[in-house]
Short mmCIF file of C-alpha atoms and ligand atoms in Angstrom, two decimals:
data_model
loop_
_atom_site.label_atom_id
_atom_site.label_comp_id
_atom_site.label_asym_id
_atom_site.label_seq_id
_atom_site.Cartn_x
_atom_site.Cartn_y
_atom_site.Cartn_z
CA MET A 189 19.71 12.66 -3.17
CA GLN A 190 18.40 14.34 -6.25
CA ILE A 191 14.84 15.66 -6.60
CA VAL A 192 13.35 15.34 -10.07
CA ARG A 193 10.06 17.02 -10.97
CA GLU A 194 10.05 17.11 -14.75
CA LEU A 195 9.12 13.93 -16.64
CA ASP A 196 11.80 14.63 -19.25
CA ASP A 197 14.49 15.00 -16.57
CA LEU A 198 13.43 11.68 -15.09
CA ARG A 199 13.64 10.04 -18.49
CA GLY A 200 17.14 11.48 -18.86
CA GLU A 201 18.25 9.99 -15.54
CA VAL A 202 16.73 6.62 -16.46
CA LYS A 203 18.48 6.65 -19.81
CA LYS A 204 21.80 7.45 -18.16
CA ALA A 205 21.44 4.63 -15.61
CA LYS A 206 20.47 2.11 -18.31
CA LYS A 207 23.43 3.14 -20.47
CA GLU A 208 25.74 2.50 -17.54
CA GLY A 209 24.22 -0.96 -17.18
CA LYS A 210 22.73 -0.10 -13.77
CA SER A 211 19.61 -1.81 -12.45
CA ILE A 212 16.75 0.42 -11.28
CA GLY A 213 14.55 -0.19 -8.25
CA LEU A 214 11.34 1.82 -7.81
CA VAL A 215 9.51 2.46 -4.55
CA PRO A 216 6.20 4.18 -5.33
CA THR A 217 4.78 6.21 -2.42
CA MET A 218 2.45 9.08 -1.62
CA GLY A 219 5.09 10.56 0.69
CA PHE A 220 5.06 11.49 4.38
CA LEU A 221 7.56 8.67 4.63
CA HIS A 222 7.79 6.35 7.63
CA GLU A 223 9.55 3.08 8.46
CA GLY A 224 7.06 1.12 6.31
CA HIS A 225 8.22 3.03 3.22
CA LEU A 226 11.85 3.10 4.34
CA SER A 227 11.98 -0.68 4.76
CA LEU A 228 11.12 -0.87 1.04
CA VAL A 229 13.78 1.72 0.17
CA ARG A 230 16.36 -0.34 2.07
CA SER A 231 15.34 -3.53 0.23
CA ALA A 232 15.61 -1.69 -3.07
CA SER A 233 18.99 -0.29 -2.09
CA SER A 234 20.31 -3.78 -1.29
CA GLN A 235 19.09 -5.12 -4.65
CA ASP A 236 19.37 -2.35 -7.19
CA ASP A 237 22.06 0.09 -8.31
CA VAL A 238 19.77 3.10 -8.60
CA VAL A 239 16.84 3.52 -6.21
CA VAL A 240 14.02 5.81 -7.33
CA VAL A 241 11.51 6.80 -4.65
CA SER A 242 8.44 8.39 -6.17
CA VAL A 243 6.37 10.76 -4.06
CA PHE A 244 3.06 11.53 -5.69
CA VAL A 245 -0.30 12.00 -4.01
CA ASN A 246 -2.32 10.54 -6.84
CA PRO A 247 -5.66 12.39 -7.10
CA ILE A 248 -7.39 9.74 -9.22
CA GLN A 249 -7.18 7.06 -6.51
CA PHE A 250 -9.11 9.21 -4.00
CA GLY A 251 -12.90 9.25 -3.86
CA GLU A 252 -14.85 12.53 -3.87
CA ASN A 253 -15.27 12.66 -0.12
CA GLU A 254 -11.87 11.30 0.73
CA ASP A 255 -8.75 13.00 2.08
CA TYR A 256 -6.87 14.04 -1.10
CA GLU A 257 -6.61 17.69 -0.04
CA ASP A 258 -5.73 16.90 3.56
CA TYR A 259 -3.28 14.08 2.85
CA PRO A 260 -0.10 14.88 4.84
CA ARG A 261 2.86 16.19 2.86
CA ASP A 262 6.44 16.97 3.97
CA LEU A 263 8.90 16.78 1.10
CA GLU A 264 11.92 18.10 3.03
CA SER A 265 11.62 15.39 5.64
CA ASP A 266 10.87 12.75 2.97
CA LEU A 267 14.02 13.67 1.13
CA GLN A 268 16.22 13.31 4.19
CA LYS A 269 14.66 10.00 5.28
CA ALA A 270 14.79 8.46 1.81
CA ARG A 271 18.41 9.54 1.39
CA GLU A 272 19.39 7.94 4.71
CA ALA A 273 17.64 4.72 3.71
CA GLY A 274 19.63 4.50 0.46
CA GLY A 275 17.44 6.32 -2.07
CA ASP A 276 19.23 7.96 -5.01
CA LEU A 277 16.52 9.91 -6.74
CA MET A 278 13.21 11.30 -5.57
CA PHE A 279 10.66 11.64 -8.35
CA CYS A 280 7.91 14.13 -7.51
CA PRO A 281 5.91 14.80 -10.66
CA ARG A 282 3.21 17.47 -10.80
CA VAL A 283 -0.44 16.45 -11.10
CA ALA A 284 -0.77 18.60 -14.23
CA ASP A 285 2.09 16.73 -15.89
CA MET A 286 0.78 13.28 -14.96
CA TYR A 287 -2.81 14.08 -15.99
CA PRO A 288 -2.72 16.89 -18.55
CA PRO A 289 -5.91 18.17 -20.17
CA GLY A 290 -7.33 15.51 -22.47
CA TYR A 291 -6.03 12.66 -20.36
CA ALA A 292 -8.29 9.63 -21.05
CA THR A 293 -6.49 6.33 -20.38
CA PHE A 294 -6.98 4.07 -17.38
CA VAL A 295 -5.88 0.59 -16.40
CA GLU A 296 -8.28 -1.72 -14.63
CA VAL A 297 -7.66 -5.11 -13.03
CA GLU A 298 -10.88 -7.09 -12.67
CA ARG A 299 -12.01 -9.50 -9.93
CA LEU A 300 -9.13 -8.90 -7.48
CA THR A 301 -10.28 -5.30 -7.04
CA GLU A 302 -13.97 -5.99 -6.51
CA GLY A 303 -14.04 -7.01 -2.83
CA LEU A 304 -12.43 -5.67 0.37
CA CYS A 305 -11.30 -2.05 -0.12
CA GLY A 306 -12.55 -2.08 -3.74
CA ALA A 307 -16.14 -2.54 -2.58
CA ASN A 308 -15.95 0.54 -0.36
CA ARG A 309 -13.73 2.75 -2.52
CA PRO A 310 -15.08 2.67 -6.08
CA GLY A 311 -12.42 3.70 -8.59
CA HIS A 312 -9.61 3.47 -6.05
CA PHE A 313 -7.73 0.55 -7.58
CA ARG A 314 -8.29 1.86 -11.10
CA GLY A 315 -6.46 4.99 -9.95
CA VAL A 316 -3.69 2.95 -8.34
CA THR A 317 -3.07 0.65 -11.30
CA THR A 318 -3.16 3.58 -13.70
CA VAL A 319 -0.57 5.62 -11.81
CA VAL A 320 1.67 2.61 -11.16
CA ASN A 321 1.53 1.73 -14.84
CA LYS A 322 2.57 5.31 -15.68
CA LEU A 323 5.38 5.19 -13.12
CA PHE A 324 6.59 1.87 -14.57
CA ASN A 325 6.63 3.41 -18.07
CA LEU A 326 8.52 6.48 -16.87
CA VAL A 327 11.05 4.83 -14.54
CA GLU A 328 11.42 1.49 -16.38
CA PRO A 329 12.39 -0.27 -13.15
CA ASP A 330 13.90 -3.76 -13.02
CA ARG A 331 12.18 -4.23 -9.68
CA ALA A 332 9.35 -2.38 -7.93
CA TYR A 333 8.75 -2.63 -4.20
CA PHE A 334 5.36 -2.63 -2.47
CA GLY A 335 4.22 -3.31 1.10
CA GLN A 336 2.06 -6.15 2.35
CA LYS A 337 0.27 -3.48 4.43
CA ASP A 338 -1.81 -2.90 1.30
CA ALA A 339 -2.32 -6.59 0.56
CA GLN A 340 -5.02 -6.15 -2.07
CA GLN A 341 -2.96 -3.48 -3.82
CA ALA A 342 0.15 -5.71 -3.91
CA LEU A 343 -1.80 -8.62 -5.46
CA THR A 344 -3.46 -6.27 -7.94
CA ILE A 345 -0.15 -4.77 -9.08
CA LYS A 346 1.37 -8.26 -9.45
CA ARG A 347 -1.61 -9.30 -11.56
CA MET A 348 -1.36 -6.18 -13.73
CA ALA A 349 2.39 -6.66 -14.30
CA GLU A 350 1.88 -10.28 -15.29
CA ASP A 351 -1.24 -9.76 -17.41
CA LEU A 352 0.22 -6.83 -19.34
CA ASN A 353 3.66 -8.47 -19.79
CA MET A 354 5.43 -5.68 -17.96
CA ASN A 355 9.15 -6.15 -17.74
CA VAL A 356 9.36 -5.59 -14.00
CA GLU A 357 9.68 -7.84 -10.97
CA VAL A 358 7.18 -6.92 -8.26
CA ARG A 359 8.48 -7.51 -4.73
CA VAL A 360 6.40 -7.31 -1.58
CA GLY A 361 7.84 -6.42 1.85
CA PRO A 362 6.29 -7.29 5.24
CA VAL A 363 3.96 -5.02 7.25
CA ILE A 364 6.05 -2.76 9.51
CA ARG A 365 4.42 -2.03 12.87
CA GLU A 366 4.92 0.19 15.89
CA GLU A 367 5.84 -1.54 19.13
CA ASP A 368 2.19 -1.77 20.17
CA GLY A 369 1.26 -3.50 16.91
CA VAL A 370 -0.27 -0.54 15.05
CA ALA A 371 0.78 -0.71 11.39
CA LEU A 372 2.68 2.37 10.28
CA SER A 373 0.63 4.60 8.00
CA SER A 374 0.87 8.20 6.88
CA ARG A 375 -2.77 8.49 7.96
CA ASN A 376 -1.87 7.72 11.59
CA SER A 377 -0.88 11.40 11.73
CA TYR A 378 -4.61 12.27 11.68
CA LEU A 379 -5.22 10.45 14.99
CA SER A 380 -5.63 12.23 18.32
CA PRO A 381 -3.84 10.54 21.28
CA GLU A 382 -7.08 8.73 22.27
CA GLU A 383 -7.68 7.65 18.70
CA ARG A 384 -4.09 6.44 18.40
CA ARG A 385 -4.70 4.22 21.44
CA ALA A 386 -7.97 3.00 19.92
CA ALA A 387 -6.13 2.15 16.67
CA ARG A 388 -4.49 -0.76 18.46
CA VAL A 389 -7.76 -2.61 18.02
CA LEU A 390 -6.90 -3.57 14.42
CA TYR A 391 -3.81 -5.60 15.31
CA ARG A 392 -5.48 -6.89 18.49
CA ALA A 393 -8.40 -8.23 16.45
CA LEU A 394 -6.07 -9.80 13.87
CA SER A 395 -3.97 -11.40 16.61
CA LYS A 396 -7.07 -12.83 18.32
CA ALA A 397 -8.26 -14.25 15.01
CA ARG A 398 -4.82 -15.77 14.37
CA ASP A 399 -4.76 -17.36 17.84
CA LEU A 400 -8.28 -18.69 17.35
CA VAL A 401 -7.09 -20.48 14.21
CA TYR A 402 -3.59 -21.55 15.22
CA ILE A 403 -4.18 -22.36 18.90
CA ASP A 404 -7.88 -23.22 19.17
CA LYS A 405 -8.00 -24.86 15.71
CA GLU A 406 -11.12 -22.92 14.76
CA TYR A 407 -11.46 -23.18 10.99
CA ARG A 408 -15.00 -21.85 10.52
CA VAL A 409 -14.79 -18.59 8.56
CA GLU A 410 -17.90 -17.11 10.22
CA THR A 411 -16.62 -17.80 13.74
CA VAL A 412 -13.25 -16.19 13.02
CA ARG A 413 -14.96 -13.20 11.43
CA GLN A 414 -17.26 -12.89 14.46
CA CYS A 415 -14.22 -12.81 16.74
CA ILE A 416 -12.89 -9.79 14.80
CA GLU A 417 -16.29 -8.07 14.85
CA ASP A 418 -16.55 -8.56 18.61
CA GLU A 419 -13.08 -7.20 19.25
CA VAL A 420 -13.60 -4.12 17.10
CA GLY A 421 -17.12 -3.72 18.52
CA GLY A 422 -15.59 -3.50 22.01
CA GLU A 423 -13.64 -0.36 21.09
CA PRO A 424 -15.97 2.65 21.38
CA LEU A 425 -13.98 4.87 18.99
CA ALA A 426 -13.81 2.21 16.28
CA GLN A 427 -16.30 1.38 13.56
CA LEU A 428 -15.73 -1.72 11.45
CA GLU A 429 -16.02 -1.16 7.70
CA TYR A 430 -15.22 -4.76 6.77
CA ALA A 431 -13.52 -7.87 8.09
CA GLU A 432 -12.81 -10.47 5.42
CA ILE A 433 -11.26 -13.90 5.51
CA VAL A 434 -10.32 -14.90 1.97
CA ASN A 435 -7.92 -16.92 -0.15
CA GLY A 436 -4.55 -15.19 0.23
CA ASP A 437 -3.51 -15.84 -3.37
CA ASP A 438 -6.52 -14.49 -5.27
CA LEU A 439 -8.85 -13.01 -2.60
CA SER A 440 -11.63 -15.46 -3.54
CA SER A 441 -14.16 -16.62 -0.91
CA ILE A 442 -13.27 -19.67 1.14
CA SER A 443 -15.53 -22.09 2.95
CA GLU A 444 -13.01 -22.90 5.68
CA VAL A 445 -9.81 -21.41 7.03
CA LYS A 446 -7.32 -23.67 5.24
CA GLY A 447 -4.27 -23.07 3.04
CA ASN A 448 -2.96 -19.56 2.40
CA VAL A 449 -5.51 -17.31 4.08
CA LEU A 450 -5.68 -13.52 4.23
CA ILE A 451 -7.48 -11.85 7.11
CA ALA A 452 -8.04 -8.21 6.22
CA LEU A 453 -9.97 -5.42 7.86
CA ALA A 454 -10.77 -1.75 7.47
CA VAL A 455 -11.79 0.26 10.50
CA LYS A 456 -12.77 3.86 10.97
CA ILE A 457 -11.27 5.47 14.06
CA GLY A 458 -13.18 8.74 14.28
CA SER A 459 -13.01 9.99 10.71
CA THR A 460 -9.73 8.21 9.89
CA ARG A 461 -9.95 5.04 7.86
CA LEU A 462 -7.25 2.48 8.71
CA ILE A 463 -6.54 -0.92 7.15
CA ASP A 464 -4.48 -3.89 8.31
CA ASN A 465 -4.14 -7.58 7.51
CA MET A 466 -2.44 -10.81 8.38
CA LEU A 467 -1.54 -13.83 6.25
CA LEU A 468 -2.03 -17.28 7.80
CA GLU A 469 -0.68 -20.59 6.58
CA VAL A 470 -3.06 -23.28 7.81
P1 AMP B 643 1.59 4.87 0.50
O1 AMP B 643 2.53 6.01 0.61
O2 AMP B 643 0.68 4.73 1.68
O3 AMP B 643 0.87 4.81 -0.83
O4 AMP B 643 2.47 3.55 0.55
C1 AMP B 643 3.55 3.37 -0.34
C2 AMP B 643 4.04 1.95 -0.21
O5 AMP B 643 4.49 1.71 1.12
C3 AMP B 643 2.95 0.91 -0.50
O6 AMP B 643 3.52 -0.16 -1.24
C4 AMP B 643 2.54 0.47 0.87
O7 AMP B 643 2.02 -0.84 0.92
C5 AMP B 643 3.86 0.56 1.62
N1 AMP B 643 3.60 0.69 3.06
C6 AMP B 643 2.86 1.64 3.69
N2 AMP B 643 2.81 1.41 5.01
C7 AMP B 643 3.51 0.27 5.24
C8 AMP B 643 3.80 -0.50 6.39
N3 AMP B 643 3.37 -0.17 7.61
N4 AMP B 643 4.55 -1.62 6.23
C9 AMP B 643 5.00 -1.99 5.00
N5 AMP B 643 4.75 -1.31 3.88
C10 AMP B 643 4.02 -0.19 3.98
#
């Protein structure tokens, strides 16, 4: 697997692939790759001729007091894992090349980015859509692969691609979990053993909410939300940031749990912020 740092070299590789009539699949990541990322690389590899995995810890999607500096990085290991999963090219641009002095252009998707994580991380989605737009322009992928783990991000990117007539198909892969239900995340590496045990509360709360709807036929939004609050409240190391039950297609408010419903939550375990979600069809 080839590592490409320079934007011009990347453009050269893209040009070569296009000339050979090859399709390009892009998997954008911030690195420290795990099975969640690799499942997307495998999908890309089964669909596209050339699989580009980008590894870029994007400074403009982090808030001032967030973990940009501390975000885990291990390029050697990423390279090996991505290669084994079917990646062809790892694109690792430098921050100074992505955002040179004088940089002034940002992409913003309205409405979808206002609630859930957007309400607690101002500027986060603006940073995400901007960097993904840049990656799309550089890599010119036929398909781009994102994870349902970041449900709001996936919907936002789909909206951006459609609204701005981008010539790319956005695909979304399922949430990949550990055996005990904890969703894989690069940030799980911050957790102490006790915190890692406490992190199970996210999936436990989602599963209880799902059972309340599917088994007990409880369709009142407030009651389902309360069930999540109670479950997270019972875990001493956890602090709930939000639990939302919204329309799964556009994240709008719903008056009852019916149709395509997204249950999403963000929880702080110690100082580590984790998110998870579940889609219900009711
Ligand atoms: P990140 O490196 O955290 O920015 O994630 C890069 C991509 O991998 C995003 O599209 C994420 O949604 C996806 N991803 C991260 N964790 C998981 C997971 N546990 N299951 C599925 N996709 C994931």
